[in-house]
Amino acid sequence: RDMKPENLLCMGTELVKIADFGLAREIRSRPPYTDYVSTRWYRAPEVLLHSTAYSAPIDLWAVGCIMAELYTFRPLFPGNSEIDQIFKICAILGTPDKRDWPEGYTLASNMNFKFPQFRRVPLSTLIPHATGDAINLMESMLAYNPSKRPTAQQSLRQPYFQVGGPNMRVTSLKREAASEHINARSIYPTIKNTLTLNVLPQSLNQHDYEVLLGNPAANSVLAPNNSVLAPN
């Protein structure tokens, strides 16, 4: 529940560890959850609107924000308050469609908030150096409706993580021997390994985990269960 650049520890180009589990909750836990979680710039819109029934998709929203920041070296939504944060999001993603995210409008109504009117700015305009596959991945993770954001597993199956050809797909449980392709895309490892940490099963033993990360000497941190740390 607190994914942000400062909590991603990068070791070289191939190993990323998630740190600071102070706000983490077990996957088995149930709502209501506190609505004061995650650093504002990476906070999902449902949390900004004080939802207490959010879930793992808030972490995928944060990863989308982090991925954009890796390309631009600046925060995508640098709000200076919760309300300003919503304005910053709408200024880029456009005003949410009520038909697409009715729950968001219910949350906004509960706090007497009215969404500002903005037209969507294509991420490809803001991040011109990103590939089409990268833009598609970020846009999917930055969906207003949390139910429409991909899971970590689904994100890893998107074309952005396919290297070397259609028969050579990098998944969360298998690292392919294509380091020359991966190294040529310096942003790729950080995003892939962050998502991979979110899908490794808790039952995976230390040796197998180290082999998966290609670093037998690493003392790695496992995320609980087999998905992103759910709202705590």
Coordinates of N, CA and C in Angstrom, one line a residue:
R1 N 0.8 -1.2 0.0 CA 0.0 0.0 0.0 C 0.8 1.3 0.0
D2 N 2.1 1.1 -0.2 CA 3.0 2.3 -0.2 C 4.1 2.2 -1.3
M3 N 3.6 1.8 -2.5 CA 4.6 1.7 -3.6 C 5.0 3.1 -4.1
K4 N 6.3 3.3 -4.1 CA 6.9 4.6 -4.6 C 8.3 4.3 -4.9
P5 N 9.0 5.2 -5.7 CA 10.4 5.0 -6.1 C 11.3 4.8 -4.9
E6 N 11.0 5.5 -3.8 CA 11.9 5.4 -2.7 C 11.9 4.0 -2.0
N7 N 10.8 3.3 -2.3 CA 10.6 1.9 -1.7 C 11.0 0.8 -2.7
L8 N 11.6 1.2 -3.8 CA 12.2 0.2 -4.7 C 13.7 0.2 -4.7
L9 N 14.3 -0.8 -4.2 CA 15.7 -0.9 -4.1 C 16.3 -1.6 -5.3
C10 N 17.0 -0.9 -6.1 CA 17.6 -1.4 -7.4 C 19.0 -1.8 -7.2
M11 N 19.4 -3.0 -7.5 CA 20.7 -3.5 -7.5 C 21.2 -3.9 -8.9
G12 N 21.9 -3.0 -9.5 CA 22.2 -3.3 -10.9 C 21.0 -3.1 -11.8
T13 N 21.0 -3.8 -12.9 CA 19.9 -3.7 -13.9 C 18.9 -4.8 -13.8
E14 N 19.2 -5.8 -13.0 CA 18.4 -7.0 -13.0 C 17.7 -7.4 -11.7
L15 N 18.0 -6.7 -10.6 CA 17.4 -7.1 -9.3 C 16.8 -5.9 -8.7
V16 N 15.5 -6.0 -8.3 CA 14.7 -5.0 -7.6 C 14.1 -5.6 -6.4
K17 N 14.2 -4.9 -5.3 CA 13.5 -5.4 -4.1 C 12.5 -4.3 -3.6
I18 N 11.4 -4.8 -3.1 CA 10.4 -3.9 -2.5 C 10.7 -3.7 -1.1
A19 N 10.8 -2.5 -0.6 CA 11.1 -2.3 0.8 C 10.0 -1.5 1.5
D20 N 10.0 -1.4 2.8 CA 9.1 -0.7 3.7 C 7.7 -1.3 3.6
F21 N 7.4 -2.3 4.4 CA 6.1 -2.9 4.4 C 5.3 -2.4 5.6
G22 N 5.6 -1.2 6.1 CA 4.9 -0.7 7.3 C 3.4 -0.6 7.1
L23 N 2.9 -0.3 5.9 CA 1.5 -0.2 5.6 C 0.9 -1.4 5.1
A24 N 1.6 -2.5 5.0 CA 1.2 -3.7 4.3 C 0.1 -4.4 5.2
R25 N -0.8 -5.1 4.5 CA -1.8 -5.9 5.2 C -1.9 -7.3 4.5
E26 N -2.3 -8.3 5.2 CA -2.3 -9.6 4.6 C -3.4 -9.7 3.5
I27 N -3.2 -10.5 2.5 CA -4.2 -10.7 1.4 C -5.5 -11.2 2.0
R28 N -5.4 -11.9 3.1 CA -6.6 -12.5 3.7 C -7.5 -11.5 4.4
S29 N -6.9 -10.3 4.7 CA -7.6 -9.3 5.5 C -8.8 -8.8 4.7
R30 N -9.8 -8.2 5.4 CA -11.0 -7.8 4.7 C -11.2 -6.3 5.1
P31 N -12.0 -5.6 4.2 CA -12.3 -4.2 4.5 C -13.1 -4.1 5.8
P32 N -13.3 -2.9 6.4 CA -12.8 -1.6 5.8 C -11.3 -1.4 6.1
Y33 N -10.7 -0.6 5.2 CA -9.3 -0.3 5.4 C -9.2 1.2 5.6
T34 N -8.1 1.6 6.2 CA -7.8 3.1 6.4 C -7.7 3.7 5.0
D35 N -8.1 4.9 4.9 CA -8.0 5.6 3.6 C -6.8 6.5 3.5
Y36 N -6.0 6.5 4.6 CA -4.7 7.3 4.5 C -3.5 6.3 4.3
V37 N -3.4 5.9 3.1 CA -2.3 5.0 2.7 C -1.6 5.5 1.5
S38 N -0.4 5.1 1.3 CA 0.4 5.4 0.1 C 0.8 6.9 0.0
T39 N 1.9 7.2 -0.6 CA 2.4 8.6 -0.7 C 1.5 9.2 -1.8
R40 N 1.1 10.5 -1.5 CA 0.1 11.1 -2.3 C 0.3 11.0 -3.8
W41 N 1.5 11.3 -4.3 CA 1.7 11.3 -5.8 C 1.4 9.9 -6.4
Y42 N 1.4 8.9 -5.6 CA 1.2 7.5 -6.2 C -0.1 6.9 -5.7
R43 N -0.9 7.7 -5.1 CA -2.1 7.2 -4.5 C -3.2 7.1 -5.5
A44 N -3.9 6.0 -5.5 CA -4.9 5.7 -6.5 C -6.2 6.6 -6.3
P45 N -6.9 6.9 -7.3 CA -8.1 7.8 -7.2 C -9.1 7.3 -6.2
E46 N -9.3 6.0 -6.1 CA -10.3 5.5 -5.2 C -9.9 5.8 -3.7
V47 N -8.6 5.8 -3.5 CA -8.1 6.1 -2.1 C -8.2 7.6 -1.9
L48 N -7.9 8.4 -2.9 CA -8.0 9.8 -2.8 C -9.5 10.2 -2.5
L49 N -10.4 9.4 -2.9 CA -11.8 9.7 -2.7 C -12.4 9.0 -1.4
H50 N -11.4 8.5 -0.6 CA -11.7 8.0 0.7 C -12.4 6.7 0.7
S51 N -12.2 5.8 -0.3 CA -12.8 4.5 -0.3 C -12.1 3.7 0.8
T52 N -12.9 2.9 1.5 CA -12.3 2.0 2.5 C -12.4 0.5 2.1
A53 N -12.8 0.3 0.8 CA -12.9 -1.1 0.3 C -12.0 -1.3 -0.9
Y54 N -10.9 -0.6 -1.0 CA -10.0 -0.8 -2.1 C -9.2 -2.1 -1.9
S55 N -8.5 -2.4 -3.0 CA -7.7 -3.7 -2.9 C -6.4 -3.6 -3.7
A56 N -5.9 -4.7 -4.1 CA -4.5 -4.7 -4.7 C -4.4 -3.8 -5.9
P57 N -5.4 -3.5 -6.7 CA -5.2 -2.5 -7.8 C -4.6 -1.2 -7.4
I58 N -4.7 -0.8 -6.2 CA -4.0 0.5 -5.8 C -2.5 0.4 -6.0
D59 N -2.0 -0.8 -5.9 CA -0.5 -1.0 -6.1 C -0.2 -0.9 -7.6
L60 N -1.1 -1.4 -8.4 CA -0.8 -1.4 -9.9 C -0.9 0.1 -10.4
W61 N -1.8 0.9 -9.8 CA -1.8 2.3 -10.1 C -0.5 2.9 -9.8
A62 N 0.0 2.6 -8.6 CA 1.3 3.2 -8.2 C 2.4 2.8 -9.1
V63 N 2.4 1.5 -9.6 CA 3.5 1.1 -10.5 C 3.3 1.8 -11.8
G64 N 2.1 2.1 -12.3 CA 2.0 2.9 -13.5 C 2.6 4.3 -13.4
C65 N 2.4 4.9 -12.2 CA 2.9 6.2 -11.9 C 4.5 6.1 -11.9
I66 N 5.0 5.1 -11.3 CA 6.4 4.9 -11.2 C 7.1 4.7 -12.5
M67 N 6.4 3.9 -13.4 CA 6.9 3.6 -14.7 C 7.0 4.9 -15.5
A68 N 6.0 5.7 -15.4 CA 6.0 7.0 -16.2 C 7.2 7.9 -15.6
E69 N 7.4 7.9 -14.3 CA 8.4 8.7 -13.7 C 9.8 8.2 -14.2
L70 N 10.0 6.9 -14.4 CA 11.3 6.4 -14.8 C 11.6 6.9 -16.2
Y71 N 10.6 7.2 -17.0 CA 10.9 7.7 -18.4 C 11.2 9.2 -18.3
T72 N 10.5 9.9 -17.5 CA 10.5 11.4 -17.5 C 11.4 12.0 -16.4
F73 N 11.7 11.2 -15.4 CA 12.5 11.7 -14.2 C 11.8 12.7 -13.4
R74 N 10.5 12.7 -13.5 CA 9.7 13.6 -12.7 C 8.3 12.9 -12.4
P75 N 7.7 13.2 -11.3 CA 6.4 12.6 -11.0 C 5.3 12.9 -12.0
L76 N 4.5 12.0 -12.3 CA 3.4 12.2 -13.3 C 2.3 13.0 -12.7
F77 N 2.0 12.8 -11.4 CA 0.9 13.6 -10.8 C 1.4 14.2 -9.5
P78 N 2.1 15.3 -9.5 CA 2.7 15.9 -8.3 C 1.8 16.8 -7.6
G79 N 0.7 16.3 -7.1 CA -0.3 17.1 -6.3 C 0.2 17.6 -5.0
N80 N -0.2 18.7 -4.5 CA 0.2 19.3 -3.2 C -0.8 19.1 -2.1
S81 N -1.9 18.5 -2.5 CA -3.0 18.1 -1.5 C -3.8 17.0 -2.1
E82 N -4.7 16.4 -1.4 CA -5.5 15.4 -2.0 C -6.4 15.9 -3.1
I83 N -7.0 17.1 -2.9 CA -7.9 17.6 -4.0 C -7.0 18.0 -5.2
D84 N -5.9 18.6 -4.9 CA -5.0 19.0 -6.0 C -4.5 17.7 -6.8
Q85 N -4.3 16.6 -6.0 CA -3.9 15.4 -6.6 C -4.9 14.9 -7.6
I86 N -6.2 15.0 -7.2 CA -7.3 14.6 -8.2 C -7.3 15.5 -9.4
F87 N -7.1 16.8 -9.2 CA -7.0 17.7 -10.3 C -5.9 17.3 -11.3
K88 N -4.7 17.0 -10.7 CA -3.5 16.7 -11.5 C -3.8 15.4 -12.3
I89 N -4.5 14.4 -11.7 CA -4.8 13.2 -12.4 C -5.8 13.5 -13.6
C90 N -6.8 14.3 -13.3 CA -7.8 14.6 -14.3 C -7.3 15.4 -15.4
A91 N -6.3 16.3 -15.1 CA -5.7 17.1 -16.1 C -4.9 16.3 -17.2
I92 N -4.5 15.1 -16.8 CA -3.8 14.2 -17.8 C -4.7 13.1 -18.3
L93 N -5.4 12.5 -17.4 CA -6.3 11.3 -17.8 C -7.6 11.7 -18.3
G94 N -8.0 13.0 -18.1 CA -9.3 13.5 -18.4 C -10.3 13.2 -17.3
T95 N -11.4 13.8 -17.4 CA -12.5 13.6 -16.4 C -13.0 12.2 -16.5
P96 N -13.1 11.4 -15.4 CA -13.6 10.0 -15.5 C -15.0 10.0 -16.1
D97 N -15.3 9.0 -16.9 CA -16.6 8.7 -17.4 C -17.5 8.0 -16.3
K98 N -18.6 8.6 -16.1 CA -19.5 8.1 -15.0 C -19.9 6.7 -15.4
R99 N -20.1 6.4 -16.7 CA -20.5 5.0 -17.1 C -19.4 4.0 -16.9
D100 N -18.1 4.5 -17.0 CA -17.0 3.6 -16.8 C -16.6 3.4 -15.3
W101 N -16.9 4.4 -14.5 CA -16.5 4.3 -13.1 C -17.6 4.9 -12.2
P102 N -18.8 4.3 -12.2 CA -19.9 4.8 -11.3 C -19.5 4.9 -9.9
E103 N -18.7 3.9 -9.4 CA -18.4 3.9 -8.0 C -17.6 5.2 -7.6
G104 N -16.8 5.7 -8.5 CA -16.0 6.9 -8.3 C -16.9 8.1 -8.1
Y105 N -17.9 8.2 -8.8 CA -18.9 9.3 -8.7 C -19.6 9.2 -7.4
T106 N -19.9 7.9 -7.0 CA -20.6 7.8 -5.7 C -19.7 8.2 -4.5
L107 N -18.4 7.8 -4.6 CA -17.4 8.3 -3.6 C -17.3 9.8 -3.6
A108 N -17.2 10.4 -4.8 CA -17.1 11.9 -4.9 C -18.3 12.5 -4.3
S109 N -19.5 12.0 -4.6 CA -20.7 12.6 -4.1 C -20.8 12.5 -2.5
N110 N -20.2 11.4 -2.0 CA -20.2 11.3 -0.5 C -19.4 12.3 0.2
M111 N -18.4 12.9 -0.6 CA -17.6 13.9 0.0 C -17.8 15.3 -0.6
N112 N -19.0 15.4 -1.3 CA -19.4 16.7 -1.9 C -18.3 17.2 -2.9
F113 N -17.8 16.3 -3.6 CA -16.7 16.7 -4.6 C -17.2 16.5 -6.0
K114 N -16.9 17.4 -6.8 CA -17.3 17.4 -8.3 C -16.0 17.3 -9.1
F115 N -15.9 16.3 -9.9 CA -14.7 16.1 -10.8 C -14.5 17.3 -11.7
P116 N -13.3 17.8 -11.8 CA -13.0 18.9 -12.7 C -13.2 18.4 -14.2
Q117 N -13.5 19.3 -15.1 CA -13.7 18.9 -16.5 C -12.4 19.1 -17.3
F118 N -11.8 18.0 -17.7 CA -10.6 18.1 -18.5 C -10.7 17.1 -19.7
R119 N -10.0 17.4 -20.8 CA -9.9 16.4 -21.9 C -8.6 15.6 -21.6
R120 N -8.6 14.4 -22.0 CA -7.5 13.5 -21.8 C -6.3 14.0 -22.7
V121 N -5.1 13.9 -22.1 CA -3.9 14.2 -22.8 C -3.2 12.8 -23.0
P122 N -2.9 12.5 -24.2 CA -2.3 11.2 -24.5 C -0.9 11.0 -23.8
L123 N -0.7 9.9 -23.2 CA 0.5 9.7 -22.5 C 1.7 9.7 -23.5
S124 N 1.4 9.3 -24.7 CA 2.5 9.3 -25.7 C 3.0 10.7 -26.0
T125 N 2.1 11.7 -25.7 CA 2.5 13.1 -25.9 C 3.4 13.5 -24.7
L126 N 3.1 13.1 -23.5 CA 3.9 13.4 -22.3 C 5.2 12.6 -22.2
I127 N 5.1 11.4 -22.8 CA 6.3 10.5 -22.7 C 6.7 10.0 -24.1
P128 N 7.2 10.9 -24.9 CA 7.4 10.6 -26.3 C 8.5 9.5 -26.6
H129 N 9.3 9.3 -25.6 CA 10.4 8.3 -25.8 C 9.9 6.9 -25.5
A130 N 8.7 6.7 -24.9 CA 8.2 5.4 -24.6 C 7.7 4.7 -25.8
T131 N 7.8 3.4 -25.9 CA 7.3 2.6 -27.0 C 5.8 2.5 -26.9
G132 N 5.2 2.1 -27.9 CA 3.7 1.9 -27.9 C 3.3 0.9 -26.9
D133 N 4.1 -0.2 -26.7 CA 3.8 -1.2 -25.7 C 3.9 -0.7 -24.3
A134 N 4.9 0.2 -24.1 CA 5.0 0.8 -22.8 C 3.9 1.7 -22.5
I135 N 3.4 2.5 -23.4 CA 2.3 3.4 -23.2 C 1.0 2.6 -22.9
N136 N 0.8 1.5 -23.7 CA -0.4 0.7 -23.4 C -0.3 0.1 -22.0
L137 N 0.8 -0.3 -21.6 CA 0.9 -0.9 -20.2 C 0.6 0.1 -19.2
M138 N 1.2 1.3 -19.3 CA 1.0 2.4 -18.3 C -0.5 2.8 -18.3
E139 N -1.1 2.9 -19.5 CA -2.5 3.3 -19.6 C -3.4 2.3 -18.9
S140 N -3.1 1.0 -19.1 CA -3.9 0.0 -18.5 C -3.8 0.0 -16.9
M141 N -2.6 0.3 -16.4 CA -2.5 0.4 -15.0 C -3.0 1.7 -14.4
L142 N -3.2 2.7 -15.2 CA -3.7 4.0 -14.8 C -5.2 4.1 -15.1
A143 N -5.9 3.0 -15.2 CA -7.4 3.1 -15.4 C -8.0 3.6 -14.1
Y144 N -9.0 4.5 -14.3 CA -9.8 5.0 -13.1 C -10.4 3.9 -12.4
N145 N -11.1 3.0 -13.1 CA -11.8 1.9 -12.5 C -10.9 0.8 -12.0
P146 N -10.7 0.6 -10.7 CA -9.7 -0.4 -10.3 C -10.0 -1.8 -10.8
S147 N -11.2 -2.1 -11.1 CA -11.6 -3.4 -11.6 C -11.1 -3.6 -13.0
K148 N -10.7 -2.5 -13.7 CA -10.3 -2.6 -15.1 C -8.7 -2.6 -15.2
R149 N -8.1 -2.4 -14.0 CA -6.6 -2.4 -14.1 C -6.1 -3.9 -14.1
P150 N -5.0 -4.2 -14.8 CA -4.6 -5.5 -14.9 C -4.0 -5.9 -13.5
T151 N -3.9 -7.2 -13.2 CA -3.2 -7.7 -12.1 C -1.7 -7.7 -12.4
A152 N -0.9 -8.0 -11.4 CA 0.6 -8.1 -11.7 C 0.8 -9.2 -12.7
Q153 N 0.1 -10.3 -12.6 CA 0.3 -11.4 -13.5 C -0.1 -11.0 -14.9
Q154 N -1.2 -10.4 -15.0 CA -1.7 -9.9 -16.4 C -0.8 -8.9 -17.0
S155 N -0.2 -8.0 -16.2 CA 0.7 -7.0 -16.7 C 1.9 -7.7 -17.2
L156 N 2.4 -8.7 -16.6 CA 3.6 -9.4 -17.1 C 3.4 -10.1 -18.4
R157 N 2.1 -10.4 -18.7 CA 1.8 -11.0 -20.0 C 1.6 -10.0 -21.2
Q158 N 1.7 -8.7 -20.9 CA 1.5 -7.7 -21.9 C 2.7 -7.7 -22.8
P159 N 2.6 -7.2 -24.1 CA 3.6 -7.2 -25.1 C 4.9 -6.5 -24.6
Y160 N 4.8 -5.6 -23.7 CA 6.0 -4.8 -23.2 C 7.0 -5.8 -22.7
F161 N 6.6 -6.9 -22.1 CA 7.5 -7.8 -21.4 C 7.9 -9.0 -22.3
Q162 N 7.5 -8.9 -23.6 CA 7.9 -9.9 -24.5 C 9.2 -9.5 -25.2
V163 N 10.2 -10.4 -25.1 CA 11.5 -10.0 -25.8 C 11.9 -11.2 -26.6
G164 N 12.6 -10.9 -27.7 CA 13.2 -11.9 -28.6 C 12.3 -12.6 -29.6
G165 N 11.0 -12.3 -29.5 CA 10.1 -12.9 -30.5 C 8.9 -13.4 -29.9
P166 N 7.9 -13.8 -30.7 CA 6.6 -14.3 -30.1 C 6.6 -15.5 -29.3
N167 N 7.7 -16.4 -29.5 CA 7.8 -17.6 -28.7 C 8.7 -17.5 -27.5
M168 N 9.0 -16.3 -27.2 CA 10.0 -16.0 -26.1 C 9.4 -15.0 -25.2
R169 N 8.5 -15.4 -24.3 CA 7.8 -14.4 -23.4 C 8.4 -14.5 -22.0
V170 N 8.7 -13.4 -21.4 CA 9.2 -13.4 -20.0 C 8.0 -13.4 -19.1
T171 N 7.9 -14.3 -18.2 CA 6.8 -14.4 -17.3 C 7.3 -14.3 -15.9
S172 N 6.4 -14.2 -14.9 CA 6.8 -14.0 -13.5 C 7.6 -15.2 -13.0
L173 N 7.5 -16.4 -13.6 CA 8.1 -17.6 -13.0 C 9.2 -18.1 -13.9
K174 N 9.6 -17.3 -14.9 CA 10.7 -17.8 -15.8 C 11.5 -16.6 -16.4
R175 N 12.8 -16.6 -16.2 CA 13.6 -15.5 -16.8 C 14.2 -16.1 -18.0
E176 N 14.1 -15.4 -19.1 CA 14.6 -15.9 -20.4 C 16.0 -15.4 -20.6
A177 N 16.8 -16.2 -21.4 CA 18.2 -15.8 -21.6 C 18.3 -14.8 -22.8
A178 N 17.9 -13.6 -22.5 CA 17.9 -12.5 -23.5 C 18.4 -11.2 -22.8
S179 N 19.5 -11.3 -22.1 CA 19.9 -10.2 -21.3 C 20.3 -9.0 -22.3
E180 N 20.8 -9.4 -23.5 CA 21.2 -8.3 -24.4 C 20.0 -7.4 -24.8
H181 N 18.8 -8.0 -24.9 CA 17.6 -7.3 -25.2 C 17.2 -6.5 -24.0
I182 N 17.2 -7.1 -22.9 CA 16.7 -6.4 -21.6 C 17.6 -5.3 -21.3
N183 N 18.9 -5.5 -21.4 CA 19.9 -4.4 -21.0 C 19.7 -3.2 -22.0
A184 N 19.2 -3.4 -23.2 CA 19.0 -2.3 -24.1 C 17.8 -1.5 -23.7
R185 N 17.1 -2.0 -22.8 CA 15.9 -1.2 -22.4 C 16.0 -1.1 -20.8
S186 N 16.7 0.0 -20.4 CA 17.1 0.1 -19.0 C 15.9 0.2 -18.1
I187 N 14.8 0.6 -18.6 CA 13.6 0.8 -17.7 C 12.9 -0.6 -17.5
Y188 N 13.0 -1.4 -18.5 CA 12.3 -2.7 -18.4 C 12.6 -3.5 -17.2
P189 N 13.8 -3.7 -16.7 CA 14.1 -4.6 -15.5 C 13.4 -4.1 -14.3
T190 N 13.4 -2.8 -14.1 CA 12.8 -2.2 -12.8 C 11.3 -2.5 -12.8
I191 N 10.6 -2.3 -13.9 CA 9.2 -2.6 -13.9 C 8.9 -4.1 -13.8
K192 N 9.6 -4.9 -14.6 CA 9.4 -6.3 -14.6 C 9.6 -6.9 -13.2
N193 N 10.7 -6.6 -12.6 CA 11.1 -7.2 -11.3 C 10.2 -6.7 -10.2
T194 N 9.7 -5.5 -10.3 CA 8.7 -5.0 -9.3 C 7.5 -5.8 -9.4
L195 N 7.0 -6.0 -10.6 CA 5.8 -6.8 -10.8 C 6.0 -8.3 -10.4
T196 N 7.2 -8.8 -10.7 CA 7.5 -10.2 -10.4 C 7.5 -10.4 -8.9
L197 N 8.0 -9.5 -8.1 CA 8.0 -9.6 -6.6 C 6.6 -9.7 -6.1
N198 N 5.7 -9.1 -6.9 CA 4.3 -9.0 -6.4 C 3.5 -10.3 -6.7
V199 N 4.1 -11.2 -7.5 CA 3.3 -12.4 -7.9 C 4.0 -13.7 -7.4
L200 N 5.2 -13.6 -6.9 CA 5.9 -14.9 -6.4 C 5.1 -15.5 -5.3
P201 N 4.8 -16.8 -5.3 CA 4.1 -17.4 -4.2 C 4.9 -17.4 -2.9
Q202 N 4.2 -17.3 -1.8 CA 4.9 -17.3 -0.5 C 5.6 -18.6 -0.2
S203 N 5.1 -19.7 -0.8 CA 5.6 -21.0 -0.6 C 7.0 -21.2 -1.3
L204 N 7.3 -20.3 -2.2 CA 8.6 -20.5 -3.0 C 9.7 -20.5 -2.0
N205 N 10.6 -21.5 -2.1 CA 11.8 -21.5 -1.1 C 12.8 -20.5 -1.6
Q206 N 13.7 -20.2 -0.7 CA 14.7 -19.1 -1.0 C 15.6 -19.5 -2.2
H207 N 16.0 -20.8 -2.3 CA 16.9 -21.1 -3.4 C 16.2 -20.9 -4.7
D208 N 14.9 -21.4 -4.8 CA 14.2 -21.2 -6.1 C 14.0 -19.8 -6.4
Y209 N 13.7 -19.0 -5.4 CA 13.5 -17.5 -5.6 C 14.8 -16.9 -6.2
E210 N 15.9 -17.2 -5.6 CA 17.2 -16.7 -6.0 C 17.5 -17.1 -7.5
V211 N 17.2 -18.3 -7.8 CA 17.4 -18.8 -9.2 C 16.5 -18.0 -10.1
L212 N 15.3 -17.7 -9.8 CA 14.4 -17.0 -10.6 C 14.9 -15.6 -10.9
L213 N 15.5 -15.0 -9.9 CA 16.0 -13.6 -10.1 C 17.4 -13.7 -10.7
G214 N 18.0 -14.8 -10.9 CA 19.3 -14.9 -11.6 C 20.4 -14.4 -10.7
N215 N 20.2 -14.4 -9.4 CA 21.2 -13.9 -8.5 C 21.3 -14.9 -7.3
P216 N 22.0 -16.0 -7.4 CA 22.1 -17.0 -6.3 C 22.6 -16.4 -5.0
A217 N 23.3 -15.3 -5.0 CA 23.8 -14.8 -3.8 C 22.9 -13.8 -3.1
A218 N 21.8 -13.5 -3.7 CA 20.9 -12.5 -3.2 C 20.1 -13.0 -2.0
N219 N 19.9 -12.2 -1.0 CA 19.0 -12.5 0.1 C 17.8 -11.6 -0.2
S220 N 16.7 -12.3 -0.7 CA 15.6 -11.6 -1.3 C 14.4 -11.5 -0.4
V221 N 13.6 -10.6 -0.6 CA 12.4 -10.4 0.2 C 11.2 -10.9 -0.6
L222 N 10.3 -11.7 0.0 CA 9.2 -12.2 -0.7 C 7.9 -11.4 -0.3
A223 N 7.1 -11.1 -1.3 CA 5.8 -10.5 -1.0 C 4.9 -11.6 -0.6
P224 N 4.0 -11.4 0.4 CA 3.1 -12.4 0.9 C 2.1 -12.9 -0.2
N225 N 1.9 -14.3 -0.1 CA 0.9 -14.9 -1.0 C 1.4 -14.8 -2.4
N226 N 0.4 -14.8 -3.3 CA 0.8 -14.8 -4.7 C 0.2 -13.6 -5.5
S227 N 0.1 -12.5 -4.9 CA -0.3 -11.3 -5.6 C 0.3 -10.1 -4.9
V228 N -0.1 -8.9 -5.5 CA 0.4 -7.7 -4.9 C 0.0 -7.6 -3.5
L229 N 0.7 -7.0 -2.6 CA 0.3 -6.8 -1.2 C -1.0 -6.1 -1.3
A230 N -2.0 -6.7 -0.8 CA -3.4 -6.1 -0.8 C -3.4 -5.0 0.2
P231 N -4.5 -4.2 0.0 CA -4.7 -3.2 0.9 C -4.5 -3.8 2.2
N232 N -3.9 -3.2 3.0 CA -4.0 -3.7 4.3 C -5.1 -3.1 4.8

